[in-house]
CSV table of C-alpha atoms and ligand atoms in Angstrom, one decimal:
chain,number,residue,atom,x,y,z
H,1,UNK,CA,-20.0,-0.5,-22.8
H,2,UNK,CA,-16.6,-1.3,-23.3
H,3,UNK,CA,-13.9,1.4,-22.1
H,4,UNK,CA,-10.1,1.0,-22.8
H,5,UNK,CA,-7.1,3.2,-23.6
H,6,UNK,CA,-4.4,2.6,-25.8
H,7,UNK,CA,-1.2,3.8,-23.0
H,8,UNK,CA,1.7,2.5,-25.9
H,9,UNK,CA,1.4,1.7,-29.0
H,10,UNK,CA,-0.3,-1.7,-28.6
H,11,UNK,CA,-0.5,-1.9,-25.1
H,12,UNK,CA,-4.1,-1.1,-24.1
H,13,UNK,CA,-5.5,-0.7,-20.3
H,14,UNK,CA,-8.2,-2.8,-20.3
H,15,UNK,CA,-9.3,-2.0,-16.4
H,16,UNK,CA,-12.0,-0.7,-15.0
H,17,UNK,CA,-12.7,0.9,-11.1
H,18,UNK,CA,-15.0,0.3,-8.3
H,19,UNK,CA,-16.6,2.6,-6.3
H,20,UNK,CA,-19.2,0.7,-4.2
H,21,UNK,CA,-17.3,-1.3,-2.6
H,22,UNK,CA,-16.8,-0.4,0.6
H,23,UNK,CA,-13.3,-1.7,2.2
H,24,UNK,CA,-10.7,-3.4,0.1
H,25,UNK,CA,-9.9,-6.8,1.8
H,26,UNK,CA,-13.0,-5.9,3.8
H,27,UNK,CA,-10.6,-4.2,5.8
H,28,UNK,CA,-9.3,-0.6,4.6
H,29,UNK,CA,-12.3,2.0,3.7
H,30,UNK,CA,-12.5,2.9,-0.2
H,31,UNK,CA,-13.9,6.4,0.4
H,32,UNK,CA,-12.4,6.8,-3.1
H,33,UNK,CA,-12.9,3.6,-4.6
H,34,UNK,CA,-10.5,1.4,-6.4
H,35,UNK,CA,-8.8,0.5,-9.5
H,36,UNK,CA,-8.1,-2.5,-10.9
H,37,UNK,CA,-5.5,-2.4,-14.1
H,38,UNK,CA,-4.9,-5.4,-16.7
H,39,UNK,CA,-2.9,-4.9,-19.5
H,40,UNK,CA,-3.5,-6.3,-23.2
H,41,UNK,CA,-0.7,-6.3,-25.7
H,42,UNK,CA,-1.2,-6.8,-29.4
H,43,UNK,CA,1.2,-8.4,-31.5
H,44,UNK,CA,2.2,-11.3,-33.4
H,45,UNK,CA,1.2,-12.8,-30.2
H,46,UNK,CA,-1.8,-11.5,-28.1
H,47,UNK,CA,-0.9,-10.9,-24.4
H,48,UNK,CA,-3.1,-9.6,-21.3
H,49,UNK,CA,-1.1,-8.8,-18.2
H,50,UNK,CA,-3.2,-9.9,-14.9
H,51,UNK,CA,-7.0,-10.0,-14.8
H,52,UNK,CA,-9.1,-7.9,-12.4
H,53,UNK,CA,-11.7,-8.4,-9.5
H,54,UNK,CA,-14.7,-10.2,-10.0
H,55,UNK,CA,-16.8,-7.2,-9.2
H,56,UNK,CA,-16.1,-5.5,-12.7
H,57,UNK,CA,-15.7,-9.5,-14.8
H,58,UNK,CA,-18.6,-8.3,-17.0
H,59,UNK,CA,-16.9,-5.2,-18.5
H,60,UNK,CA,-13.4,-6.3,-18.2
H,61,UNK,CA,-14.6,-8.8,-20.7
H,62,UNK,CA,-16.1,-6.6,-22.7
H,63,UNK,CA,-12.6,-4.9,-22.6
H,64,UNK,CA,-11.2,-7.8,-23.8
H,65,UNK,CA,-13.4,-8.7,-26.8
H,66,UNK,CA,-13.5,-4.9,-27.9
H,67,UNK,CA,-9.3,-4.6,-27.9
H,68,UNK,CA,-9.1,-8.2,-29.2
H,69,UNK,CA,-11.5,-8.4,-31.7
H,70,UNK,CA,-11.6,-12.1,-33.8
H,71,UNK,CA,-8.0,-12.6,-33.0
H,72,UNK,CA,-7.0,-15.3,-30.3
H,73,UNK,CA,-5.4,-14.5,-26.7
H,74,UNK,CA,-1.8,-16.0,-26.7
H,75,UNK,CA,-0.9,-15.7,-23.2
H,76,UNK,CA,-2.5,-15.0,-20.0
H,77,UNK,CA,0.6,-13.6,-17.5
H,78,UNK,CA,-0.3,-13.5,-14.4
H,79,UNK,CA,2.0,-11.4,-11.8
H,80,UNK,CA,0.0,-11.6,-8.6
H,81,UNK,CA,-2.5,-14.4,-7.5
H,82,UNK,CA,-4.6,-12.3,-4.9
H,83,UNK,CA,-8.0,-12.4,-6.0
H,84,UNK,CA,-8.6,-8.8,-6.4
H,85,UNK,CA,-6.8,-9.5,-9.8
H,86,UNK,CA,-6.7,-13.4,-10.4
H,87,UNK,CA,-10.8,-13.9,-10.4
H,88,UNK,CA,-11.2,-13.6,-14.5
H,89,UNK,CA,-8.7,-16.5,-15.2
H,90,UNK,CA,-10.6,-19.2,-15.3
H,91,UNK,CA,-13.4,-17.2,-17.4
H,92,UNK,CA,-10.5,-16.5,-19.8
H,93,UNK,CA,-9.3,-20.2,-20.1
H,94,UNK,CA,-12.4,-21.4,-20.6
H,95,UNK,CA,-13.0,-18.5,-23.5
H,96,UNK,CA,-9.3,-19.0,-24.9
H,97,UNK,CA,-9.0,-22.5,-24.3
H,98,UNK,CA,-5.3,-22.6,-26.4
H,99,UNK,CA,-4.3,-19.7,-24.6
H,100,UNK,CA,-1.5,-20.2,-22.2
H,101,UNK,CA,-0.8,-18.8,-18.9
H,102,UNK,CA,2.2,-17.4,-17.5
H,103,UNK,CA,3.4,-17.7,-14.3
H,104,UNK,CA,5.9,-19.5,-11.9
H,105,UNK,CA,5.8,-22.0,-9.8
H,106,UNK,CA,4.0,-20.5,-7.0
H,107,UNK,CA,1.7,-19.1,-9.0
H,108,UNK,CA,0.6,-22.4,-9.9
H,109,UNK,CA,0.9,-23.7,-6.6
H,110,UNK,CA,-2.1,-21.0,-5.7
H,111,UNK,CA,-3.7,-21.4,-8.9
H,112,UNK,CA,-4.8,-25.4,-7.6
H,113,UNK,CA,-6.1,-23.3,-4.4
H,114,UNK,CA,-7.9,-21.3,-6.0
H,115,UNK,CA,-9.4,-23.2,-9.4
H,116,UNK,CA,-11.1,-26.5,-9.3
H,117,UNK,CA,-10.7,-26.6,-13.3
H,118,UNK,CA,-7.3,-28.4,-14.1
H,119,UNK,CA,-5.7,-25.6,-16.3
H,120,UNK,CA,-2.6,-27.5,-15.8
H,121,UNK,CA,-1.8,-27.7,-19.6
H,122,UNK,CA,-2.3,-24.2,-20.1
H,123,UNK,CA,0.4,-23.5,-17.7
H,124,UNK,CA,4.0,-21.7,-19.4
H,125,UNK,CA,6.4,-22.1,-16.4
H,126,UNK,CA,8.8,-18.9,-16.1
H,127,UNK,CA,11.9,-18.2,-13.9
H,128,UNK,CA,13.8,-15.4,-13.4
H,129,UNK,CA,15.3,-13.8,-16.1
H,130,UNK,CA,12.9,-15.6,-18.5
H,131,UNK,CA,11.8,-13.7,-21.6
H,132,UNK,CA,8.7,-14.5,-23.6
H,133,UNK,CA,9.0,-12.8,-27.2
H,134,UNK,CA,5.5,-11.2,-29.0
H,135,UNK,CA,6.9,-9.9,-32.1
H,136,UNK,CA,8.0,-6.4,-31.4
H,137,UNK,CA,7.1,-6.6,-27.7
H,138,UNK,CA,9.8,-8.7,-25.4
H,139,UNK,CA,8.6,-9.5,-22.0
H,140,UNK,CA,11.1,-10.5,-19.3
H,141,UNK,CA,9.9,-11.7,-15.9
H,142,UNK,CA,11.3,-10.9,-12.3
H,143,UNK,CA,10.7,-12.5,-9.2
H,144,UNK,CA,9.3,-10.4,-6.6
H,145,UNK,CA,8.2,-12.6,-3.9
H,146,UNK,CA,6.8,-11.1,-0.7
H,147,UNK,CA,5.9,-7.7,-2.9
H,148,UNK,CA,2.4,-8.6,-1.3
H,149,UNK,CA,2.6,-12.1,-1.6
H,150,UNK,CA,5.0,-15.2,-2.5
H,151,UNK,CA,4.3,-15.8,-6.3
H,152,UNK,CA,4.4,-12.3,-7.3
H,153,UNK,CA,6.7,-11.2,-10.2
H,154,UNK,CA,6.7,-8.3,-12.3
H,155,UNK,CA,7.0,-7.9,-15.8
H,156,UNK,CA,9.5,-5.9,-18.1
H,157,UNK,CA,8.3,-5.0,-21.5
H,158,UNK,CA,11.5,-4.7,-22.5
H,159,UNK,CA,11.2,-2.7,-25.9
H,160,UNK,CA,10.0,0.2,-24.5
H,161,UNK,CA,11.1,0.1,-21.1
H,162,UNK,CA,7.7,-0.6,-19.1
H,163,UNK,CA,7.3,-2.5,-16.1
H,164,UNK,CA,4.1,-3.8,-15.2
H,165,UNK,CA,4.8,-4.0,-11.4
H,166,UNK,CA,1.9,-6.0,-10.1
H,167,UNK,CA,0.8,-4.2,-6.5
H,168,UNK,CA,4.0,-2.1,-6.1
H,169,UNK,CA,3.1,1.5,-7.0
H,170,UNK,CA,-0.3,0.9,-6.2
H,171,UNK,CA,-2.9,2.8,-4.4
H,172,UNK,CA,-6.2,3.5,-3.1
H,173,UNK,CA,-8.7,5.4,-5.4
H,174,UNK,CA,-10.8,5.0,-8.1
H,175,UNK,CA,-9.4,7.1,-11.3
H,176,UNK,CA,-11.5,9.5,-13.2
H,177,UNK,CA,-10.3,8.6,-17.4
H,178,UNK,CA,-7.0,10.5,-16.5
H,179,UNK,CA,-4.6,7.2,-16.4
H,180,UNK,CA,-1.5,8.7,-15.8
H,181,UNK,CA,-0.4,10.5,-12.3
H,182,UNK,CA,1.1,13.4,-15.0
H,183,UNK,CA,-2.7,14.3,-15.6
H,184,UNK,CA,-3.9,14.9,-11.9
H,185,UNK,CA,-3.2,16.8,-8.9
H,186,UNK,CA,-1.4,14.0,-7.7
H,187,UNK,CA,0.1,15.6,-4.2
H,188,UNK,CA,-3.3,16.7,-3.6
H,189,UNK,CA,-5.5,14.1,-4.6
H,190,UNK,CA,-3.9,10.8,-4.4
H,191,UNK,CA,-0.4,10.9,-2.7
H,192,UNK,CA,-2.4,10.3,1.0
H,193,UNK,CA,-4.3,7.2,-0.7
H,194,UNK,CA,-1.0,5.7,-2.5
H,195,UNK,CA,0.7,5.9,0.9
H,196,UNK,CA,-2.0,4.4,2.8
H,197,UNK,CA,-2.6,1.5,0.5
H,198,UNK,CA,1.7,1.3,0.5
H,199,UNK,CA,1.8,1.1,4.7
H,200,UNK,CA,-1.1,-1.1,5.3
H,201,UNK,CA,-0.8,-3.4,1.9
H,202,UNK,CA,2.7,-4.0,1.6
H,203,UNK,CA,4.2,-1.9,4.4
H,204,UNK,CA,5.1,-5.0,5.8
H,205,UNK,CA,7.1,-6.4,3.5
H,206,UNK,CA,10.3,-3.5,2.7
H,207,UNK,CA,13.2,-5.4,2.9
H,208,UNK,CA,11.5,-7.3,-0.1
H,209,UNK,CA,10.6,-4.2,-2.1
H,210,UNK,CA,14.7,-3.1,-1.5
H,211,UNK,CA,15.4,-6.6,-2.8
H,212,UNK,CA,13.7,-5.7,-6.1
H,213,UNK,CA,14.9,-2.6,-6.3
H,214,UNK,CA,18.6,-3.6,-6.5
H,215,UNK,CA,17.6,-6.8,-8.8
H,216,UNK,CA,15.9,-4.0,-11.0
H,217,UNK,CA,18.6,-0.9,-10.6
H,218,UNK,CA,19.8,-1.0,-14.3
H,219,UNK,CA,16.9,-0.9,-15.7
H,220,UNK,CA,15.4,2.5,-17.2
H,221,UNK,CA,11.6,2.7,-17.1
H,222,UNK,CA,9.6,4.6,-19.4
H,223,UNK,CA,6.3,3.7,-17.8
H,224,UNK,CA,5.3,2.1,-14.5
H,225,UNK,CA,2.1,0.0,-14.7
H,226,UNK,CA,0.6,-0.9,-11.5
H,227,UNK,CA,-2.3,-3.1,-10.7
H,228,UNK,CA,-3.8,-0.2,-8.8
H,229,UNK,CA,-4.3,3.2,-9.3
H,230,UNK,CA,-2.7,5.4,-11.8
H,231,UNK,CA,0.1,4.8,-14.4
H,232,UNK,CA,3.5,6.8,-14.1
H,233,UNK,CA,5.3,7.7,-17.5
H,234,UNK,CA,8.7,9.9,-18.3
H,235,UNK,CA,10.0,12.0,-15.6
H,236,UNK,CA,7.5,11.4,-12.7
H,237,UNK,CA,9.0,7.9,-12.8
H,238,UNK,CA,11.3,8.7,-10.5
H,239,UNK,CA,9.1,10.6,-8.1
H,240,UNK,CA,7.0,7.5,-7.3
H,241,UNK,CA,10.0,5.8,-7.1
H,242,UNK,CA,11.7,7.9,-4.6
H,243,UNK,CA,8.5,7.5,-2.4
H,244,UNK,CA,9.0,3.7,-2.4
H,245,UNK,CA,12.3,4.1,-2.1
H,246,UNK,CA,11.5,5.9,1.2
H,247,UNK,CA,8.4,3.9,2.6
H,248,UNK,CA,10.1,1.1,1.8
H,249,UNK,CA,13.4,2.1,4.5
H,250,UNK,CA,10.8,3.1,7.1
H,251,UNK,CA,12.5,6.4,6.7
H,252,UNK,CA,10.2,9.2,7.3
H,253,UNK,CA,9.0,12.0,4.6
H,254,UNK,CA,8.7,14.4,6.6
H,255,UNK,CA,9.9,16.1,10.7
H,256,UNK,CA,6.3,16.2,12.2
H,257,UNK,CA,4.6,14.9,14.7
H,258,UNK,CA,1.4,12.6,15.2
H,259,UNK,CA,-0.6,12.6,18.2
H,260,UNK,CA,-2.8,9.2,18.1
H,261,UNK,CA,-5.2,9.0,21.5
H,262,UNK,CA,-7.2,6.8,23.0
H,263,UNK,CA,-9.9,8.4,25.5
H,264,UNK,CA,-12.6,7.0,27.2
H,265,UNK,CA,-14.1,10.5,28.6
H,266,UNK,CA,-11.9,13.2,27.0
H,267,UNK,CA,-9.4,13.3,30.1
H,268,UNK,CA,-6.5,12.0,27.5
H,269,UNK,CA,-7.7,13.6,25.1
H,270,UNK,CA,-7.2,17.2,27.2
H,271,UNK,CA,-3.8,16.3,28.1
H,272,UNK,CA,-3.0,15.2,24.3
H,273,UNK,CA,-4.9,18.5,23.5
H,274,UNK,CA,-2.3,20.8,25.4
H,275,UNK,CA,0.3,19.0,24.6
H,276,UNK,CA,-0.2,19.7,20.9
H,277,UNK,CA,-0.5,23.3,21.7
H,278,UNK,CA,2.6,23.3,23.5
H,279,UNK,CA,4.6,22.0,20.3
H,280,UNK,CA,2.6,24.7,17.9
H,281,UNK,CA,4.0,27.6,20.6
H,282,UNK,CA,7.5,26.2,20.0
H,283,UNK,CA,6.7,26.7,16.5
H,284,UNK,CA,6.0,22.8,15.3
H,285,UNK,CA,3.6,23.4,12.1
H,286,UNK,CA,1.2,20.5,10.0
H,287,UNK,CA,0.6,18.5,13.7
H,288,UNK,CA,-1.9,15.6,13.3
H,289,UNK,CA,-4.0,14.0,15.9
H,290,UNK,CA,-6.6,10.9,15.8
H,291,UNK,CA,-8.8,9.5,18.4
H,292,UNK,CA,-7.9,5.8,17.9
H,293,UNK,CA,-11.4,4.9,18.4
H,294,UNK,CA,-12.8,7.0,15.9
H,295,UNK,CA,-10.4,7.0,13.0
H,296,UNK,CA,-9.9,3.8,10.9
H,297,UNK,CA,-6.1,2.7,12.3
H,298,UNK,CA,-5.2,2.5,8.4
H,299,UNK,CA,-4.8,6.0,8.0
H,300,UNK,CA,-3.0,6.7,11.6
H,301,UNK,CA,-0.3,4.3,10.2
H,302,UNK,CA,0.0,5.8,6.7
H,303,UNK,CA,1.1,9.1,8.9
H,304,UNK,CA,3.0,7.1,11.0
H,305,UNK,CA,5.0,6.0,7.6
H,306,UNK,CA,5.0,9.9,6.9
H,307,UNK,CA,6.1,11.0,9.8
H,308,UNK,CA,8.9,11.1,12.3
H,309,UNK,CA,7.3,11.6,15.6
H,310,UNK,CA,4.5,10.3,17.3
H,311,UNK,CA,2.9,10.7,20.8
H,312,UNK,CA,0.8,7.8,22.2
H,313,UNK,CA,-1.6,8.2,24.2
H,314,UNK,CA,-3.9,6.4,26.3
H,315,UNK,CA,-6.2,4.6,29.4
H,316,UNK,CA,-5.4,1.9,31.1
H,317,UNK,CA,-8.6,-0.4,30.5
H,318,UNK,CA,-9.4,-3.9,32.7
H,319,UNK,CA,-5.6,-3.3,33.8
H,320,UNK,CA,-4.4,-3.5,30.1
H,321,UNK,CA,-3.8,-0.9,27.7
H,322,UNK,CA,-7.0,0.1,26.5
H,323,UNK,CA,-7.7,-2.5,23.5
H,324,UNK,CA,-8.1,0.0,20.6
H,325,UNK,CA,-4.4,1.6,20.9
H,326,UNK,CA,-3.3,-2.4,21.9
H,327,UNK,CA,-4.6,-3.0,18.5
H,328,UNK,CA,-3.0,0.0,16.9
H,329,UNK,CA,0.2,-1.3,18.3
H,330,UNK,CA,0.0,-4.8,17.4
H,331,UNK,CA,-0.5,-3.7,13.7
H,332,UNK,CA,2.4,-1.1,13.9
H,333,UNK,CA,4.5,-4.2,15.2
H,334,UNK,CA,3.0,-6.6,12.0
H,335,UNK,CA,4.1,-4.1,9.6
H,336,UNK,CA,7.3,-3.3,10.5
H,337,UNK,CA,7.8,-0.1,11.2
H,338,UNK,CA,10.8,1.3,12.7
H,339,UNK,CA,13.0,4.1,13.2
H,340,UNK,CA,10.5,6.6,14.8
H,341,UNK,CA,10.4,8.7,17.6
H,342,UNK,CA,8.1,8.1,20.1
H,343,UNK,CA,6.5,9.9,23.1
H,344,UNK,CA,4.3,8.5,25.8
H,345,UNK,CA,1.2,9.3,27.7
H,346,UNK,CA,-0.9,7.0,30.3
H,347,UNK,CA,-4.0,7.6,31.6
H,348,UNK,CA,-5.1,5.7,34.8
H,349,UNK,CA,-7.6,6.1,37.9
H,350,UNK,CA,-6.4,3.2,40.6
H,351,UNK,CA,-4.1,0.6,38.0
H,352,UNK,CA,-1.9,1.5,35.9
H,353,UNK,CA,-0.8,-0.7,32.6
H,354,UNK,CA,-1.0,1.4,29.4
H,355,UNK,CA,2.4,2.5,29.4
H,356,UNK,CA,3.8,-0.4,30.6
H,357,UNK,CA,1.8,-2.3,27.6
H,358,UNK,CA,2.3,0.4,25.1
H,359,UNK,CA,6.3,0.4,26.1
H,360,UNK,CA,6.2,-3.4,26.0
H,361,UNK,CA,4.8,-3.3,22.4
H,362,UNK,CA,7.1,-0.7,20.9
H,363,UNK,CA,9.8,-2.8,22.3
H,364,UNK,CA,8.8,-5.7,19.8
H,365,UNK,CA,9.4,-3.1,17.1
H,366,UNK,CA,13.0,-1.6,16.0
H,367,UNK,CA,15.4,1.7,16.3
H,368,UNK,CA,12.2,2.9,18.2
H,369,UNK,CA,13.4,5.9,20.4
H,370,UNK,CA,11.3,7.0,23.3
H,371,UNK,CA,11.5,10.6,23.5
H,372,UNK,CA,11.0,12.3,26.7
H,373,UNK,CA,9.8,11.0,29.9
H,374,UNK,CA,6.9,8.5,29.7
H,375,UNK,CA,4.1,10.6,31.6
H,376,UNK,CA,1.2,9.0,33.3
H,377,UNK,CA,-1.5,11.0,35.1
H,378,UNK,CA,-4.5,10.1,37.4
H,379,UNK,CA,-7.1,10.3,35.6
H,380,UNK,CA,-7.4,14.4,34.7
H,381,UNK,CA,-4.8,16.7,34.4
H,382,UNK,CA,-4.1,19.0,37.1
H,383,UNK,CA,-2.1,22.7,36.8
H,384,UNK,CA,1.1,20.9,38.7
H,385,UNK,CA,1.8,18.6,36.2
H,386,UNK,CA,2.1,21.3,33.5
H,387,UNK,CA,5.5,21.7,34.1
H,388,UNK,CA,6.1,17.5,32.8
H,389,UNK,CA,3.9,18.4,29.9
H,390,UNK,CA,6.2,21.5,29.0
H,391,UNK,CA,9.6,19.2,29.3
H,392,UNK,CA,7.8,16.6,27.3
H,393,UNK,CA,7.0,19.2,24.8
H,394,UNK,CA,10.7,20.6,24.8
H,395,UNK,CA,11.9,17.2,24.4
H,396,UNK,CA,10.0,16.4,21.2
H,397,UNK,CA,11.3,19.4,20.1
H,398,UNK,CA,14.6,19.1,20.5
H,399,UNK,CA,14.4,16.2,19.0
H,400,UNK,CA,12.9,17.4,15.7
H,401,UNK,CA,15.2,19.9,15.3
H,402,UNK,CA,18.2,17.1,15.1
I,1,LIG,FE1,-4.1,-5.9,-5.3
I,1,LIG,FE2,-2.1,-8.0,-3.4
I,1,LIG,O1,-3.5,-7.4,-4.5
């Protein structure tokens, strides 16, 4: 059955979630499920606002004919080309055959990729700046290239001030009829997953998110309207957009630390162990640790975009830093992120190479500043080197209390 909300007047959600798959981009676990919104505005002129996944096609077009009814679908925008919310449009073309969709000229550039049915006369090329007029309802495009992907553009409902933002604002998570973030816990039950889905999705790409921030600074919103997760309205407008505003700089929520290990036989994990004690005796509260091999690296980086610390640490493996935490790195490097304070540890037994490959990787990445003195033990711990461990610990210290 058909299951819609009407979030303006004449602006219906017309999305639906899934909670079986299990990684979104087969990458990043869904242990909540996702979202996928699509907008459908009714006016003198019909307009829906980005399809969804293919997974959810059958009620999404149920959505459709329900909200619709007999009238006919003027225009098809689409914001984003990434399948996750292009996969209905040719199913909608070949419904709506007069119906014509919006986009620019990437978007059409990806839409050959992706279609072999020539919608080509459908098309309604739009540039920056354009507006499309429904009646009551004015729509004005933005470029947003790079906020995920080249051809992505958001959408300004002009007459009542909401943006339909395409993946920005997005997040992991499946919602439960509450649409708005106003009607939730949010802090609790969805903050972690919007900044997960934020570092690993479009993390990469900050500069480009500033870039539409300034292009969009004189604009009020009354509404945010994502193409993931839930809807911001009113006053919470701001808080969602402070986050961004944040994640987006690579600056750092919060003075803490994360301890991210690698550990073969739990002789790095000891030392990363009493290390962590050492910084909760001086006081250091909410410390985090993950054993790199155990813990999906998505959600090490979404602390790593939380926080302003992090400790290292791990083996040397095959006279290389041990591939898990090389992979860790690597990713870190992809995404971008800067500006952190970083401690590290080695582990090695007759070669040593993970902290010359960790410090050779962090190097790659900017304004990253190594905090205390890179330690590297021989394969356990012994009493003697406490004292290192205690400097290390004073060090990251000192350095949180700048
Ligand atoms: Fe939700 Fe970039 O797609």
């Amino acid at each position: 059955m058909y299951n819609t909300y009407e979030i303006s007047p004449k602006i219906h959600w017309i999305g639906g979630n899934d909670r079986r798959l299990e990684r979104f981009e087969n990458m990043f676990p869904l242990p909540n499920g996702v979202v996928y919104n699509s907008y459908l505005i009714l006016d003198e002129k019909t307009a829906i606002i980005d399809t969804v996944d293919a997974s959810i096609s059958a009620l999404y077009l149920e959505n459709i004919t329900h909200v619709l009814g007999t009238r006919q679908l003027d225009y098809l925008i689409i914001n984003h080309m990434e399948p996750d919310h292009c996969a209905n449009i040719e199913e909608i073309v070949r419904r709506y055959p007069e119906v014509k969709v919006v986009g620019n000229q990437k978007t059409f550039q990806f839409m050959k990729q992706y279609y072999s049915l020539d919608m080509s006369s459908n098309y309604l090329e739009v540039a920056e700046g354009s507006e499309l007029s429904l009646g009551r309802h004015i729509l004005r495009f933005y470029l947003a290239p790079m906020v995920h992907w080249p051809e992505v553009m958001f959408t300004y409902e002009v007459s009542n001030g909401i943006l339909f933002s395409a993946d920005a604002f997005g997040s992991f998570g499946a919602i439960a009829g509450n649409l708005f973030a106003d009607e939730v816990e949010y802090d609790n039950q969805f903050l972690d997953e919007a900044r997960r889905y934020y570092a690993n999705i479009v993390g990469r790409y900050g500069s480009q998110v500033q870039a539409v921030f300034k292009k969009l600074a004189d604009q009020k919103f009354n509404m945010i309207c994502s193409l993931h997760g839930l809807l911001w309205r009113k006053d919470d407008v701001s808080y969602i957009m402070d986050k961004y505003d944040k994640w987006s700089r690579y600056v750092p929520e919060k003075k803490g630390v994360v301890l991210a290990y690698a550990s073969m036989y739990g002789n790095t994990e000891n030392v990363m162990n009493a290390l962590a004690t050492k910084l909760s005796k001086r006081g250091i509260k909410d410390l985090r640790m993950y054993d790199v091999s155990k813990t999906h690296p998505s959600y090490i980086i979404s602390d790593i975009f939380k926080y302003s610390n992090i400790v290292f640490g791990s083996p040397t493996y095959n006279m290389h830093l041990y591939f898990v935490m090389d992979s860790l790195l690597r990713e870190l490097a992809v995404l971008g992120i800067k500006n952190r304070k970083v401690t590290l540890i080695g582990n090695h037994t007759w070669a040593s190479a993970a902290v010359k490959g960790m410090t050779e990787l962090l190097d790659t990445m900017k304004d990253m500043e190594i905090v205390g003195t890179p330690h590297d033990i021989k394969s356990t711990m012994k009493p003697e080197q406490e004292p290192d461990l205690e400097e290390i610990a004073d060090a990251i210290y000192r350095s949180l209390m700048e």
